[in-house]
Structure formats: structure tokens, C-alpha cells
Amino acid sequence: MISKVSLYITFKNVGKEIDDNFKIIKSFSNFFIVQNNSRTKILIYFKNNIFNIDDIVHIKGAISEIKNVNSFHNSNNVYLQIYKASVYLYEKANINYFVNKDANTRMFLNLFIFSKQIDKNSEIIQMLKEMSIIHYFIISGFHFGIIYFIFKKIFEKIRLVKVSEYLSLLLLFIYLCMLKFPISAFRAFIFLLLRVINQKLFNKKFSNLTLLAFIATLFLIFDYSLIFNYSFIFSFVLTFVILLTNNIFRNAKKEYLKNIWIFLFTYFSSLLISLTLVEKISIFSFIYQLFFGPIIFLSYTFSILFFWTKYLSMWYFNFLSALIKLIYKTNIEINIGKKLIYLPFIIHALYILIYMLISLNRNYLIYKINSYFLTYQLNHFQRWL
């Protein structure tokens, strides 16, 4: 219902002339996206765009409907545009929260802690994109898991074990409000919250897969257009793959072997989804992600705990910057030729089918073992009588 009302309001704006101030919610090279008071998104074409997210700009022009809607428009839930707009900056956003730091440290701290790219044309940012590891440097469910772990350990160390989970969730919620509820982080927060509720009130009655399915359904009830949103797709599909793989290899004798399989399947899943967006991939992206995984864990933990330092943070992020530049020299990209739209759906469907077959086979095996022992016990009891 909420989504249908939103769609109705969107197309009511077609043909309207606007002459007002708007806040930019997304910014790209030759266009940006704004949102009006009714939360309707409008794409503004602006060649050699110099504006950033949260800048307030004055826009004058006529709204029209986007005729050739593609995956980008669906992903961003934007179906209106102003092709020839008069635009000027009304108020510059304060996107830099670390003005007393050097430029390199400012860039990394804004990226790690607030997911803000203060310089869209940064050499480091472009390198990270080309190596397919930029998602490691932007707040996601992975980072929220790290923060939750850090907070929980801190509270346990100061002997607040009984309330460590609740205090950690409270601080996470405050942080989530500061970030303005990005999909991946919001999903991670609700998932952590429901896991605690499931454990404390329902004695782990519901599986993690059930909790994830419930959260996805909840998101889509409030806004069905999220099904086209790549943040939503990446967040839920990758978490789904992690949980499925964890269930498949839950009986693995070596924990590190299970983690390797989880990483492999998650990487392959993210690569397949990426192929619907890009036509180029990095040959060594798997190695880069494997290499930078522990480094990002350390870097994110460092950012949270030592953002207030001057020389220590400057030294660390200079080292990280130099390391990225060094590794980038090995990067080789190959051209796929065209975006692969249907392949990810087919592969993921096959994976779910394989998981179901493995689960059925495992349940059947357990049933046969239980039946054998029950028969054995009955026979033994009859002989005793």
C-alpha cells in the first residue's frame, strides 16, 4: 500500500514546473538525484557535475517522465527527470567531519566511519573501484558486525556482561541514525536485534534464514521497489548465501575450511551480481578481497578506536594508502563485452536447489540412522523380556 501511494505521488509530478531548493541525495559525474517534500526522487542532468551529496541546490525546470527505464532507475527508485535545468549552489554541505586531519586521513575516516566520499575523483577511490574492493570501505552489514563485536567485548571487559548485548545494540542504533539508515547497515542491525530476541525470548526457535526472510519481507512490504535496489540485492543475497553455505558445511571438522568455503561462495555470488552492472572485472579481485579482508577489519577497528589521534592515524592511513597504490600496480581488468542479466538468477536458483537436495538427503540419513537404532533397541528389549 505504501509503495503504491508513493508511485502515485511520483507520477502526479509529471509536467510540473519547479523553482525551489533541494538537497542532493546522490551525485554522479553528469547528473545527480534530489528528493522533494513528498519524498519523490528526481534525476537532474548536469554536465560536469561539481556538487556533492547533501549539498542544497536551487533548481528551476520542468519535470518529465523517464521513458527508457533501466536497472539504474529501478535500483534508485527514480522515474522523473529534468533534462534542461537551471541549477546553482544554495548551500554547501559540511561533509568533512575531521577538518583538523591531513587530507589522506580525512578521506579514510569519512569513508570508514560515515561512508562519505569527500572527493569523488580521488585517485585512491578510483583504484578501489577498479580492484572491486570499494565495498569493503563503505559502511555495510560486515562493518556493523565488527562494531557490534567491538562494543560487546568492551562492555564485557568492564564487567557489564549481562547487558553487553543491549548496550551494544543501543549504540549501534544511535550510529545507524547518524548514517541515515543505509539499507545494508539497517538490515544488519535488525538481524542482530532479532537474533538477540530469538535467543532470549524464543530459545532460538527460529533459524537465521527465517529471520533474514522475515526482514526481507518487511522491507518489501514498505517499499516493493527495493527489489530493484542493488544495495538491497547485495545485502540480502550475500547474507542468504553466507547462511546457506554455513548450514551446508556446519559439520566441517576444521572451522577454517568452512570459512574458506563461505568466502568462496560469497565472492562468486557478489561477482555474479556485479556482472549485471559492469562490463569489466578485475582478474585478481578474488585475491584482493582475500588480502584486504583482515586489513579492513583492522582498519575499521582502528578508525573507531583511534579517530581522535593525530600522528598515529596519519601514519596508519599513509601506510594504507601506500599499500593500496602498491597492490594496484598488479591490477588487470578484462572486458566481459556485455552485462550478464540472467546468469546470476540461474546460478543462485541452482544453488538453492542444491542446498534443498543436500538438506533432504541429510534429513533422510538422520531418519534412517534413528530408525536403525530404534529397531535395534526394540529387538534388544524383546530379547531381554
Coordinates of C-alpha atoms in Angstrom, one line a residue:
M1 CA 0.0 0.0 0.0
I2 CA 2.8 2.4 1.0
S3 CA 4.6 1.7 -2.3
K4 CA 1.5 2.2 -4.4
V5 CA 0.8 5.6 -2.8
S6 CA 4.5 6.6 -3.4
L7 CA 4.3 5.6 -7.1
Y8 CA 1.0 7.6 -7.5
I9 CA 2.6 10.7 -6.0
T10 CA 5.6 10.2 -8.2
F11 CA 3.7 10.4 -11.5
K12 CA 1.5 13.2 -10.3
N13 CA 4.6 15.4 -10.6
V14 CA 5.0 14.9 -14.4
G15 CA 4.7 18.2 -16.2
K16 CA 5.2 20.4 -13.1
E17 CA 7.5 23.4 -13.1
I18 CA 9.7 23.6 -10.1
D19 CA 11.7 26.6 -8.8
D20 CA 13.0 25.7 -5.4
N21 CA 15.8 24.5 -3.2
F22 CA 16.5 20.7 -2.9
K23 CA 19.1 18.5 -1.1
I24 CA 21.1 16.2 -3.3
I25 CA 20.9 12.6 -2.1
K26 CA 23.1 11.0 -4.8
S27 CA 25.7 12.5 -7.0
F28 CA 27.4 11.3 -10.2
S29 CA 29.6 12.7 -13.0
N30 CA 26.9 14.2 -15.2
F31 CA 23.8 14.1 -13.1
F32 CA 22.5 14.0 -9.6
I33 CA 19.4 12.9 -7.7
V34 CA 17.3 15.1 -5.4
Q35 CA 14.2 14.4 -3.3
N36 CA 11.2 16.7 -2.8
N37 CA 9.0 17.1 0.3
S38 CA 6.8 14.2 -0.7
R39 CA 10.0 12.0 -0.9
T40 CA 9.7 11.8 -4.7
K41 CA 13.1 11.4 -6.4
I42 CA 14.0 13.5 -9.4
L43 CA 17.1 13.0 -11.7
I44 CA 18.7 16.2 -12.7
Y45 CA 21.1 16.2 -15.7
F46 CA 24.1 18.5 -15.1
K47 CA 27.2 18.1 -17.2
N48 CA 30.5 18.0 -15.3
N49 CA 28.7 17.8 -12.0
I50 CA 30.6 19.6 -9.3
F51 CA 28.0 19.0 -6.5
N52 CA 28.2 16.5 -3.6
I53 CA 25.7 14.6 -1.6
D54 CA 23.9 16.8 1.0
D55 CA 24.6 20.0 -1.0
I56 CA 21.5 22.2 -1.2
V57 CA 21.0 23.5 -4.8
H58 CA 18.4 25.7 -6.4
I59 CA 16.7 24.1 -9.3
K60 CA 14.4 25.6 -12.0
G61 CA 12.9 23.5 -14.7
A62 CA 10.1 21.2 -15.9
I63 CA 9.7 17.6 -14.7
S64 CA 9.2 14.9 -17.2
E65 CA 8.8 11.1 -17.1
I66 CA 11.9 8.9 -17.8
K67 CA 10.8 6.9 -20.8
N68 CA 13.6 4.3 -21.2
V69 CA 13.7 3.0 -17.6
N70 CA 16.7 0.7 -16.9
S71 CA 18.2 -1.1 -14.0
F72 CA 19.8 2.1 -12.7
H73 CA 16.5 3.9 -12.4
N74 CA 14.8 0.9 -10.8
S75 CA 17.6 0.5 -8.4
N76 CA 17.4 4.1 -7.3
N77 CA 13.6 4.3 -7.5
V78 CA 13.8 7.3 -9.7
Y79 CA 11.3 7.7 -12.6
L80 CA 11.2 11.5 -13.1
Q81 CA 13.8 13.8 -14.6
I82 CA 14.7 17.4 -15.5
Y83 CA 16.7 17.4 -18.7
K84 CA 17.5 21.1 -19.0
A85 CA 17.6 22.6 -15.6
S86 CA 18.9 25.9 -14.3
V87 CA 21.0 24.9 -11.2
Y88 CA 23.1 26.9 -8.8
L89 CA 24.6 26.1 -5.3
Y90 CA 22.5 27.4 -2.5
E91 CA 24.3 25.9 0.5
K92 CA 27.4 23.8 0.6
A93 CA 27.2 20.7 2.8
N94 CA 29.6 20.2 5.6
I95 CA 30.7 16.7 4.6
N96 CA 34.0 16.8 6.3
Y97 CA 33.9 15.8 10.0
F98 CA 37.7 15.7 10.5
V99 CA 38.9 19.2 9.5
N100 CA 41.9 19.0 11.8
K101 CA 43.4 16.0 10.0
D102 CA 45.5 15.8 6.9
A103 CA 43.8 15.2 3.5
N104 CA 44.6 11.5 3.4
T105 CA 43.4 10.8 6.9
R106 CA 40.2 12.9 6.3
M107 CA 39.4 10.8 3.3
F108 CA 39.7 7.4 5.0
L109 CA 38.0 8.4 8.3
N110 CA 35.0 9.9 6.4
L111 CA 34.9 6.8 4.3
F112 CA 35.2 4.3 7.1
I113 CA 33.1 5.9 9.8
F114 CA 30.4 7.9 7.8
S115 CA 30.5 6.3 4.3
K116 CA 31.1 9.7 2.8
Q117 CA 33.3 10.2 -0.3
I118 CA 34.6 13.7 0.3
D119 CA 36.5 13.6 -3.0
K120 CA 34.6 11.7 -5.8
N121 CA 37.7 12.0 -8.1
S122 CA 40.2 10.7 -5.5
E123 CA 42.9 8.6 -7.0
I124 CA 42.6 6.0 -4.2
I125 CA 38.8 5.8 -4.6
Q126 CA 39.2 5.1 -8.3
M127 CA 41.8 2.4 -7.6
L128 CA 39.5 0.7 -5.1
K129 CA 36.7 0.7 -7.6
E130 CA 38.8 -0.8 -10.3
M131 CA 40.1 -3.5 -8.0
S132 CA 36.5 -4.3 -7.0
I133 CA 37.1 -3.8 -3.3
I134 CA 35.4 -0.4 -2.8
H135 CA 32.5 -2.1 -0.9
Y136 CA 35.0 -3.0 1.9
F137 CA 35.5 0.7 2.6
I138 CA 31.8 1.7 2.8
I139 CA 29.6 1.0 5.8
S140 CA 27.7 -2.3 5.4
G141 CA 26.4 -5.2 7.4
F142 CA 30.0 -6.5 7.6
H143 CA 31.1 -3.3 9.3
F144 CA 28.1 -3.3 11.7
G145 CA 29.1 -6.8 12.7
I146 CA 32.6 -5.6 13.5
I147 CA 31.2 -2.7 15.6
Y148 CA 28.8 -4.9 17.5
F149 CA 31.7 -7.3 18.3
I150 CA 33.9 -4.4 19.5
F151 CA 31.2 -2.8 21.7
K152 CA 30.2 -6.2 23.1
K153 CA 33.8 -7.0 24.0
I154 CA 34.4 -3.6 25.6
F155 CA 31.3 -3.9 27.8
E156 CA 32.2 -7.4 28.8
K157 CA 35.7 -6.2 29.8
I158 CA 34.2 -3.6 32.1
R159 CA 32.0 -6.3 33.7
L160 CA 28.7 -5.4 32.1
V161 CA 28.3 -8.9 30.6
K162 CA 24.5 -9.2 31.3
V163 CA 23.7 -6.0 29.5
S164 CA 26.5 -6.0 26.9
E165 CA 24.2 -7.1 24.0
Y166 CA 21.6 -4.4 24.8
L167 CA 24.1 -1.6 25.3
S168 CA 25.8 -2.6 22.0
L169 CA 22.5 -2.6 20.1
L170 CA 21.6 0.8 21.6
L171 CA 24.9 2.3 20.4
L172 CA 24.5 0.7 17.0
F173 CA 21.1 2.3 16.7
I174 CA 22.5 5.7 17.5
Y175 CA 25.2 5.1 14.9
L176 CA 22.5 4.0 12.4
C177 CA 20.6 7.2 12.9
M178 CA 23.8 9.2 12.2
L179 CA 24.3 7.3 9.0
K180 CA 20.6 7.9 8.0
F181 CA 19.7 4.2 7.8
P182 CA 21.6 2.8 4.7
I183 CA 19.9 -0.5 3.6
S184 CA 22.8 -2.9 4.4
A185 CA 23.5 -1.4 7.8
F186 CA 19.8 -1.3 8.7
R187 CA 19.4 -4.9 7.7
A188 CA 22.4 -5.9 9.8
F189 CA 21.0 -4.0 12.8
I190 CA 17.5 -5.6 12.6
F191 CA 19.1 -9.0 12.1
L192 CA 21.3 -8.6 15.2
L193 CA 18.3 -7.3 17.2
L194 CA 16.1 -10.3 16.1
R195 CA 18.8 -12.8 16.9
V196 CA 19.0 -11.4 20.5
I197 CA 15.2 -11.5 20.8
N198 CA 15.1 -15.0 19.3
Q199 CA 17.7 -16.2 21.8
K200 CA 16.3 -14.5 24.9
L201 CA 12.6 -14.9 24.4
F202 CA 12.1 -17.8 22.0
N203 CA 15.0 -20.1 22.9
K204 CA 16.4 -20.0 19.3
K205 CA 13.1 -21.3 17.9
F206 CA 13.7 -19.5 14.6
S207 CA 16.6 -20.1 12.3
N208 CA 18.8 -17.3 11.0
L209 CA 17.4 -18.0 7.5
T210 CA 13.9 -17.5 8.8
L211 CA 14.9 -14.2 10.4
L212 CA 16.5 -13.0 7.2
A213 CA 13.5 -13.9 5.2
F214 CA 11.2 -12.1 7.7
I215 CA 13.4 -8.9 7.4
A216 CA 13.4 -9.0 3.6
T217 CA 9.6 -9.4 3.5
L218 CA 9.3 -6.5 6.0
F219 CA 11.4 -4.2 3.8
L220 CA 9.5 -5.1 0.6
I221 CA 6.1 -4.6 2.3
F222 CA 7.1 -1.0 3.0
D223 CA 8.7 -0.4 -0.4
Y224 CA 8.4 -3.1 -3.1
S225 CA 10.7 -1.1 -5.4
L226 CA 13.6 -2.2 -3.2
I227 CA 13.6 -5.5 -5.2
F228 CA 15.4 -3.5 -7.9
N229 CA 17.8 -1.7 -5.5
Y230 CA 21.3 -3.1 -5.7
S231 CA 22.1 -2.2 -2.1
F232 CA 19.1 -4.4 -1.1
I233 CA 20.1 -7.2 -3.6
F234 CA 23.7 -7.3 -2.5
S235 CA 22.9 -7.1 1.2
F236 CA 20.2 -9.8 1.3
V237 CA 21.5 -12.2 -1.3
L238 CA 25.1 -12.3 0.1
T239 CA 23.8 -12.8 3.6
F240 CA 21.5 -15.5 2.3
V241 CA 24.4 -17.2 0.6
I242 CA 26.5 -17.0 3.7
L243 CA 23.8 -18.6 5.9
L244 CA 23.2 -21.3 3.3
T245 CA 26.9 -22.2 2.9
N246 CA 27.3 -22.1 6.7
N247 CA 24.5 -24.7 7.0
I248 CA 25.9 -26.9 4.3
F249 CA 29.3 -27.0 5.9
R250 CA 28.2 -26.8 9.5
N251 CA 29.7 -30.3 10.2
A252 CA 33.1 -29.5 8.8
K253 CA 35.8 -30.8 11.0
K254 CA 38.0 -27.7 10.5
E255 CA 36.4 -24.3 11.2
Y256 CA 38.9 -22.6 8.8
L257 CA 37.8 -24.9 5.9
K258 CA 34.1 -23.8 6.4
N259 CA 35.2 -20.2 6.4
I260 CA 37.1 -20.6 3.2
W261 CA 34.0 -22.2 1.5
I262 CA 31.8 -19.3 2.8
F263 CA 34.3 -16.8 1.4
L264 CA 34.4 -18.6 -2.0
F265 CA 30.7 -18.8 -2.4
T266 CA 30.1 -15.2 -1.2
Y267 CA 32.7 -13.9 -3.6
F268 CA 31.3 -15.8 -6.5
S269 CA 27.8 -14.6 -5.6
S270 CA 28.9 -10.9 -5.5
L271 CA 30.8 -11.3 -8.7
L272 CA 27.7 -12.6 -10.5
I273 CA 25.6 -9.7 -9.3
S274 CA 28.3 -7.2 -10.3
L275 CA 28.2 -8.6 -13.8
T276 CA 24.7 -7.2 -14.2
L277 CA 26.1 -3.7 -13.5
V278 CA 29.5 -3.6 -15.2
E279 CA 31.2 -4.9 -18.3
K280 CA 34.7 -5.0 -16.8
I281 CA 36.1 -7.1 -14.0
S282 CA 39.5 -7.3 -12.2
I283 CA 41.2 -10.7 -12.8
F284 CA 42.7 -10.7 -9.3
S285 CA 39.6 -9.3 -7.5
F286 CA 39.3 -12.6 -5.5
I287 CA 42.9 -12.3 -4.3
Y288 CA 42.5 -8.6 -3.5
Q289 CA 39.4 -9.3 -1.4
L290 CA 41.1 -12.2 0.4
F291 CA 44.2 -10.0 1.1
F292 CA 42.3 -6.9 2.2
G293 CA 39.7 -8.6 4.3
P294 CA 41.8 -8.8 7.5
I295 CA 43.3 -5.3 6.7
I296 CA 39.8 -3.8 6.5
F297 CA 38.8 -5.4 9.8
L298 CA 41.9 -3.9 11.4
S299 CA 41.4 -0.5 9.6
Y300 CA 37.8 -0.2 10.6
T301 CA 38.5 -1.2 14.2
F302 CA 41.4 1.4 14.2
S303 CA 39.1 4.1 12.8
I304 CA 36.5 3.5 15.6
L305 CA 39.0 3.4 18.4
F306 CA 41.7 5.9 17.3
F307 CA 40.0 8.5 15.1
W308 CA 40.8 11.2 17.7
T309 CA 44.6 10.7 17.4
K310 CA 46.6 12.9 15.0
Y311 CA 50.0 11.4 14.2
L312 CA 49.0 7.8 14.8
S313 CA 46.1 8.0 12.4
M314 CA 48.1 9.9 9.9
W315 CA 50.9 7.3 10.0
Y316 CA 48.4 4.4 9.7
F317 CA 46.4 5.8 6.8
N318 CA 49.5 6.9 4.9
F319 CA 50.7 3.3 5.2
L320 CA 47.3 2.0 4.0
S321 CA 47.3 4.5 1.0
A322 CA 50.8 3.4 0.0
L323 CA 49.7 -0.3 0.3
I324 CA 46.7 0.2 -2.0
K325 CA 48.8 2.0 -4.6
L326 CA 51.4 -0.8 -4.5
I327 CA 48.8 -3.6 -4.9
Y328 CA 47.0 -1.6 -7.6
K329 CA 50.1 -1.9 -9.8
T330 CA 49.2 -5.7 -10.2
N331 CA 45.6 -5.0 -11.3
I332 CA 44.5 -6.2 -14.7
E333 CA 40.9 -5.7 -16.0
I334 CA 39.2 -7.8 -18.6
N335 CA 36.3 -6.7 -20.7
I336 CA 33.2 -9.0 -20.5
G337 CA 31.6 -7.5 -23.5
K338 CA 28.1 -7.1 -22.2
K339 CA 26.2 -7.1 -18.9
L340 CA 25.1 -10.6 -17.9
I341 CA 21.5 -10.1 -16.6
Y342 CA 20.1 -13.6 -16.4
L343 CA 23.1 -15.7 -15.3
P344 CA 23.1 -14.6 -11.6
F345 CA 19.4 -15.6 -11.3
I346 CA 20.1 -19.0 -12.8
I347 CA 23.2 -19.8 -10.7
H348 CA 21.6 -18.7 -7.5
A349 CA 18.4 -20.7 -8.2
L350 CA 20.6 -23.8 -8.8
Y351 CA 22.5 -23.2 -5.6
I352 CA 19.2 -23.0 -3.6
L353 CA 18.1 -26.3 -5.3
I354 CA 21.4 -28.0 -4.4
Y355 CA 21.0 -26.8 -0.8
M356 CA 17.5 -28.2 -0.6
L357 CA 18.7 -31.5 -2.0
I358 CA 21.5 -31.7 0.5
S359 CA 19.1 -30.8 3.3
L360 CA 16.6 -33.5 2.2
N361 CA 19.4 -36.1 1.9
R362 CA 20.8 -35.2 5.3
N363 CA 17.4 -35.4 6.9
Y364 CA 16.7 -38.7 5.3
L365 CA 20.1 -40.0 6.5
I366 CA 19.3 -38.9 10.1
Y367 CA 15.9 -40.6 9.8
K368 CA 17.5 -43.9 8.7
I369 CA 20.1 -43.8 11.5
N370 CA 17.4 -43.0 14.1
S371 CA 15.2 -45.8 12.7
Y372 CA 18.1 -48.3 12.8
F373 CA 18.9 -47.5 16.5
L374 CA 15.2 -47.6 17.5
T375 CA 14.8 -51.0 15.8
Y376 CA 18.0 -52.2 17.5
Q377 CA 16.8 -51.1 20.9
L378 CA 13.3 -52.7 20.4
N379 CA 14.9 -56.0 19.4
H380 CA 17.2 -55.9 22.3
F381 CA 14.4 -55.1 24.7
Q382 CA 12.3 -58.0 23.3
R383 CA 15.2 -60.5 23.8
W384 CA 15.6 -59.3 27.4
L385 CA 11.9 -60.0 28.0

